[in-house]
């Protein structure tokens, strides 16, 4: 498993293929003289290797994600061409292929990488002017979609929690989804957790840097979290090091998309949850919103989410906030436990005071009012 992208000893990454990691190792291990002499002089590939070595590796926490996009969408098409010969039309053709395939976000990502690369090449003197200097990200497939705002109401949390028992799911997916809500974690942070990260005696989850921001993260556990973790440990074969192992190969974790796909199926099914569509990201957003509703201080909530503190606090505030996080997470778990213990979703509020959730009669947990 890849714990830190900038670690020269990495041998694999759960985010990209081995060929990407090998390419990254080759560039990182080469001297500038070797990179200058590699490939066709002045080609896109040659200069891009220098850019990766001198800029991308210095500024990106996860350079392998950017390199994967470049290796897949850019270098096969223009890698051997002279850098100075590349024009805006040629680059737009690369972006347009992705847009036509419905991959708008990937098109914007590739554009942003190319713009950064050509700006660096101009600054270094490899080209006179960047062909992308006049373009902005909104010029590629229009403006990005606004951020989501879907959160689950009390009644929807009840349906979500109990609906997982009514659907034909593996124990791994069932309890992993619940743990995502309780811990405000991303699904890959749950399914790719090792058993050794959890100390149930001290009540701590040491996630380390295995997260999107690659910041060291420790999360206090609550009784309801323990219930989920113990259920996952019980479902995991003793010989597996993973909290949520693959059902095919216990030496590997469950795939990153398995939990997301399981939730998508139960949402889309005719006799599913019967709720408005939501995703695993919405579970994380729901947890964060509930922390706010429980009057959790913003800096404590940011620590739980593993977001950086704001302003000057990012530099000077090194407190671990564990006692405060414990109180906040206890309140969150108690809130969800109270919801789950209700007799039905009819006893709980939906979006506004006095509003009740109305489920389709075909929904798994439909009940007469």
Coordinates of C-alpha atoms in Angstrom, one line a residue:
X1 CA 0.0 0.0 0.0
X2 CA 1.2 3.5 -0.8
X3 CA 1.2 5.5 2.4
X4 CA 2.9 8.7 1.2
X5 CA 3.4 9.7 -2.4
X6 CA 6.7 11.5 -1.8
X7 CA 8.2 8.4 -0.2
X8 CA 10.9 7.1 -2.7
X9 CA 10.4 3.6 -1.2
X10 CA 6.8 3.1 -2.4
X11 CA 6.1 0.1 -4.6
X12 CA 2.4 0.5 -5.3
X13 CA -0.5 2.8 -5.1
X14 CA -4.2 2.0 -4.6
X15 CA -5.0 5.0 -6.8
X16 CA -3.1 4.2 -10.0
X17 CA -1.6 1.4 -12.0
X18 CA 1.9 0.0 -11.4
X19 CA 3.1 1.5 -14.7
X20 CA 2.4 5.0 -13.3
X21 CA 4.4 4.3 -10.2
X22 CA 7.3 2.8 -12.3
X23 CA 7.3 6.0 -14.5
X24 CA 7.3 8.1 -11.4
X25 CA 10.2 6.2 -9.9
X26 CA 12.2 6.5 -13.1
X27 CA 11.8 10.3 -13.2
X28 CA 12.5 10.7 -9.5
X29 CA 15.6 8.6 -9.7
X30 CA 17.1 10.3 -12.7
X31 CA 19.5 13.3 -12.5
X32 CA 18.7 16.5 -14.4
X33 CA 21.5 15.7 -16.8
X34 CA 19.9 12.3 -17.5
X35 CA 16.5 13.8 -18.0
X36 CA 17.9 16.5 -20.3
X37 CA 19.4 13.8 -22.4
X38 CA 16.4 11.5 -22.5
X39 CA 14.2 11.2 -25.6
X40 CA 14.0 13.7 -28.4
X41 CA 15.5 17.0 -27.4
X42 CA 12.9 19.6 -26.9
X43 CA 10.0 17.1 -27.1
X44 CA 6.9 17.3 -24.9
X45 CA 8.0 14.1 -23.2
X46 CA 11.5 15.3 -22.4
X47 CA 10.4 18.7 -21.0
X48 CA 7.5 17.2 -19.1
X49 CA 9.8 14.8 -17.3
X50 CA 11.8 17.9 -16.2
X51 CA 8.7 19.6 -15.1
X52 CA 7.6 16.6 -13.1
X53 CA 11.0 16.4 -11.4
X54 CA 11.4 20.1 -10.6
X55 CA 7.8 21.2 -10.0
X56 CA 5.1 18.5 -9.8
X57 CA 6.9 16.3 -7.3
X58 CA 7.7 19.4 -5.2
X59 CA 4.1 20.7 -5.0
X60 CA 1.7 17.8 -5.1
X61 CA 0.9 15.5 -2.3
X62 CA -0.3 12.8 -4.8
X63 CA 1.6 13.4 -8.0
X64 CA 0.8 9.9 -9.2
X65 CA -2.8 11.0 -9.9
X66 CA -1.7 13.8 -12.2
X67 CA 0.9 11.6 -13.9
X68 CA -1.8 9.0 -14.5
X69 CA -3.9 11.5 -16.4
X70 CA -0.9 12.7 -18.4
X71 CA 0.3 9.2 -19.3
X72 CA -3.2 8.3 -20.4
X73 CA -4.5 11.4 -22.2
X74 CA -1.6 13.6 -23.2
X75 CA 1.7 11.8 -23.8
X76 CA 0.4 9.1 -26.2
X77 CA -0.9 11.9 -28.5
X78 CA 1.8 14.6 -28.4
X79 CA 4.7 13.2 -26.3
X80 CA 7.1 12.8 -29.2
X81 CA 6.3 16.1 -30.8
X82 CA 8.5 19.2 -30.4
X83 CA 7.2 21.2 -27.5
X84 CA 7.5 24.5 -29.5
X85 CA 5.2 23.1 -32.2
X86 CA 2.2 22.4 -30.0
X87 CA -0.7 24.9 -30.5
X88 CA -4.0 25.5 -28.8
X89 CA -6.0 23.6 -31.3
X90 CA -4.0 20.4 -30.8
X91 CA -4.5 20.6 -27.1
X92 CA -8.2 21.4 -27.3
X93 CA -8.6 18.2 -29.4
X94 CA -7.3 16.2 -26.4
X95 CA -9.8 17.9 -24.1
X96 CA -12.6 17.5 -26.7
X97 CA -12.2 13.8 -26.8
X98 CA -12.8 13.5 -23.1
X99 CA -15.8 15.9 -23.3
X100 CA -17.4 13.9 -26.1
X101 CA -17.1 10.8 -23.9
X102 CA -18.9 12.6 -21.1
X103 CA -15.7 12.9 -19.0
X104 CA -16.0 16.6 -18.3
X105 CA -14.2 16.6 -14.9
X106 CA -11.3 14.6 -16.4
X107 CA -11.1 17.1 -19.3
X108 CA -10.9 19.9 -16.9
X109 CA -8.2 18.1 -14.9
X110 CA -6.1 17.4 -18.0
X111 CA -6.5 21.0 -19.1
X112 CA -5.4 22.3 -15.7
X113 CA -2.3 20.1 -15.8
X114 CA -1.4 21.1 -19.3
X115 CA -1.8 24.8 -18.5
X116 CA 0.4 24.4 -15.5
X117 CA 3.0 22.5 -17.6
X118 CA 3.1 25.0 -20.5
X119 CA 3.2 28.0 -18.1
X120 CA 6.3 26.4 -16.4
X121 CA 7.9 25.7 -19.8
X122 CA 7.4 29.4 -20.8
X123 CA 8.9 30.5 -17.5
X124 CA 11.9 28.3 -18.0
X125 CA 12.4 29.5 -21.6
X126 CA 11.5 26.3 -23.5
X127 CA 8.8 28.1 -25.4
X128 CA 8.0 31.8 -26.0
X129 CA 4.4 31.7 -25.0
X130 CA 2.0 29.1 -23.6
X131 CA -0.7 28.2 -26.0
X132 CA -3.1 27.9 -23.1
X133 CA -2.4 31.3 -21.4
X134 CA -5.7 32.8 -22.6
X135 CA -7.9 29.9 -21.6
X136 CA -9.5 29.3 -18.2
X137 CA -11.0 26.1 -16.8
X138 CA -14.5 27.3 -17.5
X139 CA -13.6 27.3 -21.2
X140 CA -13.4 23.5 -21.0
X141 CA -16.9 21.9 -21.0
X142 CA -18.4 25.0 -19.3
X143 CA -18.4 25.7 -15.6
X144 CA -18.0 23.0 -13.1
X145 CA -21.0 21.6 -11.4
X146 CA -21.9 23.3 -8.1
X147 CA -20.9 21.4 -5.0
X148 CA -23.5 19.0 -3.6
X149 CA -25.7 19.9 -0.7
X150 CA -27.5 16.6 -0.1
X151 CA -27.8 15.7 3.6
X152 CA -29.9 13.0 5.3
X153 CA -32.7 14.0 7.6
X154 CA -33.4 12.2 10.8
X155 CA -36.1 10.1 9.1
X156 CA -33.7 9.3 6.2
X157 CA -31.0 8.2 8.6
X158 CA -33.4 5.8 10.2
X159 CA -34.4 4.4 6.7
X160 CA -30.7 4.2 5.7
X161 CA -29.6 2.4 8.8
X162 CA -32.4 -0.2 9.0
X163 CA -32.7 -0.5 5.2
X164 CA -29.2 -2.0 5.1
X165 CA -30.4 -4.9 7.2
X166 CA -33.4 -5.4 4.8
X167 CA -31.2 -5.5 1.7
X168 CA -29.1 -8.4 0.5
X169 CA -25.7 -6.9 1.4
X170 CA -22.5 -8.4 2.7
X171 CA -21.7 -7.7 6.3
X172 CA -18.7 -5.8 5.1
X173 CA -20.6 -3.4 3.0
X174 CA -23.4 -3.0 5.6
X175 CA -21.2 -2.1 8.5
X176 CA -18.7 -0.1 6.4
X177 CA -21.5 2.2 5.2
X178 CA -22.6 2.7 8.8
X179 CA -19.1 3.4 9.9
X180 CA -18.7 6.0 7.1
X181 CA -21.7 8.0 8.6
X182 CA -20.5 7.7 12.2
X183 CA -16.9 8.7 11.5
X184 CA -17.4 11.2 8.6
X185 CA -14.8 9.2 6.7
X186 CA -14.6 8.6 3.0
X187 CA -15.4 5.0 2.0
X188 CA -11.9 4.2 0.8
X189 CA -10.5 5.3 4.2
X190 CA -12.8 2.7 5.8
X191 CA -12.5 -0.2 3.4
X192 CA -8.7 0.1 3.2
X193 CA -8.1 0.3 6.9
X194 CA -5.8 -2.3 8.5
X195 CA -6.9 -4.0 11.7
X196 CA -3.7 -2.8 13.4
X197 CA -4.9 0.8 13.0
X198 CA -7.6 0.2 15.7
X199 CA -6.9 0.1 19.4
X200 CA -10.2 -0.8 21.0
X201 CA -8.6 -0.7 24.5
X202 CA -7.6 2.9 24.3
X203 CA -10.5 3.7 21.9
X204 CA -8.4 5.2 19.1
X205 CA -8.3 4.8 15.3
X206 CA -4.8 5.7 14.1
X207 CA -5.5 6.3 10.4
X208 CA -2.0 7.8 9.9
X209 CA -1.5 9.6 6.5
X210 CA -3.8 7.2 4.6
X211 CA -6.2 9.9 3.6
X212 CA -6.8 12.4 0.8
X213 CA -4.9 15.2 2.5
X214 CA -2.1 12.9 3.7
X215 CA -2.1 14.6 7.1
X216 CA -1.6 12.4 10.2
X217 CA -5.0 11.6 11.6
X218 CA -6.2 10.0 14.8
X219 CA -9.9 9.6 15.6
X220 CA -11.4 8.8 19.0
X221 CA -13.9 5.9 18.9
X222 CA -17.5 5.9 20.4
X223 CA -19.5 2.9 21.5
X224 CA -21.5 2.9 18.3
X225 CA -18.4 3.1 16.2
X226 CA -17.0 0.1 18.2
X227 CA -20.2 -1.8 17.4
X228 CA -19.5 -1.3 13.7
X229 CA -15.8 -2.1 14.0
X230 CA -16.4 -5.2 16.0
X231 CA -18.9 -6.4 13.4
X232 CA -16.4 -5.8 10.7
X233 CA -13.7 -7.6 12.6
X234 CA -16.0 -10.6 13.2
X235 CA -16.8 -10.7 9.5
X236 CA -13.1 -10.5 8.5
X237 CA -11.1 -13.8 8.4
X238 CA -8.5 -13.9 11.2
X239 CA -5.6 -14.3 8.7
X240 CA -6.6 -11.1 6.8
X241 CA -4.8 -7.9 7.9
X242 CA -7.7 -5.8 6.6
X243 CA -10.7 -4.5 8.4
X244 CA -12.8 -5.0 5.2
X245 CA -11.1 -7.6 3.1
X246 CA -12.0 -8.6 -0.4
X247 CA -14.4 -11.5 -0.6
X248 CA -12.2 -13.0 -3.4
X249 CA -8.7 -12.5 -1.9
X250 CA -8.5 -11.9 1.9
X251 CA -5.0 -10.6 1.5
X252 CA -6.4 -7.6 -0.3
X253 CA -8.9 -4.9 0.9
X254 CA -12.3 -4.6 -0.5
X255 CA -12.2 -2.5 -3.7
X256 CA -12.6 1.3 -3.3
X257 CA -15.8 1.3 -5.4
X258 CA -17.6 -1.7 -3.9
X259 CA -19.3 0.2 -1.0
X260 CA -20.3 3.0 -3.3
X261 CA -21.7 0.6 -5.9
X262 CA -23.6 -1.3 -3.2
X263 CA -25.2 2.0 -2.0
X264 CA -26.0 3.0 -5.6
X265 CA -27.8 -0.3 -6.2
X266 CA -30.0 -0.1 -3.1
X267 CA -30.9 3.6 -4.0
X268 CA -31.8 2.8 -7.6
X269 CA -33.7 -0.4 -7.0
X270 CA -37.5 -0.3 -7.5
X271 CA -37.9 -1.9 -4.1
X272 CA -35.0 -0.1 -2.5
X273 CA -34.7 2.5 0.2
X274 CA -37.2 4.8 -1.5
X275 CA -35.2 7.9 -0.7
X276 CA -34.0 10.7 -2.9
X277 CA -30.6 9.7 -4.4
X278 CA -27.6 10.2 -2.2
X279 CA -24.0 9.0 -2.3
X280 CA -21.3 8.1 0.2
X281 CA -20.0 11.7 0.0
X282 CA -23.4 12.8 1.2
X283 CA -23.0 10.5 4.3
X284 CA -19.8 12.4 5.1
X285 CA -21.6 15.7 4.5
X286 CA -24.5 14.6 6.7
X287 CA -22.1 13.8 9.5
X288 CA -20.4 17.2 9.2
X289 CA -23.8 19.0 9.2
X290 CA -24.9 17.1 12.3
X291 CA -21.8 18.2 14.1
X292 CA -22.7 21.8 13.4
X293 CA -26.3 21.1 14.5
X294 CA -24.9 19.8 17.8
X295 CA -23.0 23.0 18.3
X296 CA -19.5 21.5 17.7
X297 CA -16.9 24.3 17.4
X298 CA -15.7 24.7 13.8
X299 CA -12.1 24.0 14.6
X300 CA -13.1 20.7 16.3
X301 CA -15.3 19.7 13.4
X302 CA -12.4 20.5 11.0
X303 CA -10.1 18.2 13.0
X304 CA -12.7 15.4 12.8
X305 CA -13.0 15.9 9.0
X306 CA -9.2 16.1 8.8
X307 CA -9.4 19.5 7.2
X308 CA -6.7 22.0 7.8
X309 CA -7.4 24.7 10.3
X310 CA -8.0 28.2 8.9
X311 CA -5.8 31.2 8.8
X312 CA -2.8 31.6 11.1
X313 CA -4.1 28.6 13.2
X314 CA -2.7 26.3 10.5
X315 CA 0.8 27.4 11.5
X316 CA 0.6 27.8 15.3
X317 CA -2.2 25.6 16.6
X318 CA -0.7 22.1 16.9
X319 CA -3.1 20.8 19.6
X320 CA -4.4 17.3 18.7
X321 CA -8.0 18.1 19.9
X322 CA -8.6 14.5 20.9
X323 CA -10.7 15.3 24.1
X324 CA -12.8 17.8 22.1
X325 CA -13.2 15.4 19.2
X326 CA -14.3 12.6 21.7
X327 CA -17.0 14.8 23.1
X328 CA -18.2 15.9 19.6
X329 CA -18.2 12.3 18.2
X330 CA -20.0 11.0 21.3
X331 CA -22.7 13.6 20.8
X332 CA -22.9 12.6 17.1
X333 CA -23.1 8.9 17.9
X334 CA -25.7 9.5 20.6
X335 CA -27.8 11.5 18.2
X336 CA -27.7 8.7 15.5
X337 CA -28.3 6.0 18.2
X338 CA -31.4 7.9 19.3
X339 CA -32.6 8.0 15.7
X340 CA -32.0 4.3 15.1
X341 CA -33.8 3.4 18.2
X342 CA -37.0 5.1 17.1
X343 CA -40.0 2.8 16.3
X344 CA -40.3 4.1 12.8
X345 CA -39.4 6.9 10.5
X346 CA -42.8 8.4 11.1
X347 CA -41.7 9.3 14.6
X348 CA -38.9 11.4 13.3
X349 CA -38.7 14.8 11.6
X350 CA -37.8 15.0 7.9
X351 CA -36.3 18.3 6.6
X352 CA -38.4 20.8 8.6
X353 CA -40.2 20.8 11.9
X354 CA -43.5 19.0 11.5
X355 CA -42.6 17.5 8.1
X356 CA -42.8 13.8 7.8
X357 CA -41.0 11.5 5.3
X358 CA -43.2 10.0 2.7
X359 CA -42.0 6.7 1.2
X360 CA -43.3 5.0 -1.9
X361 CA -45.4 1.9 -1.1
X362 CA -42.8 -0.2 -3.0
X363 CA -40.0 0.9 -0.7
X364 CA -38.4 -1.8 1.5
X365 CA -39.4 -0.1 4.8
X366 CA -42.7 1.5 3.8
X367 CA -45.0 1.8 6.8
X368 CA -48.6 3.0 7.0
X369 CA -48.7 6.4 8.8

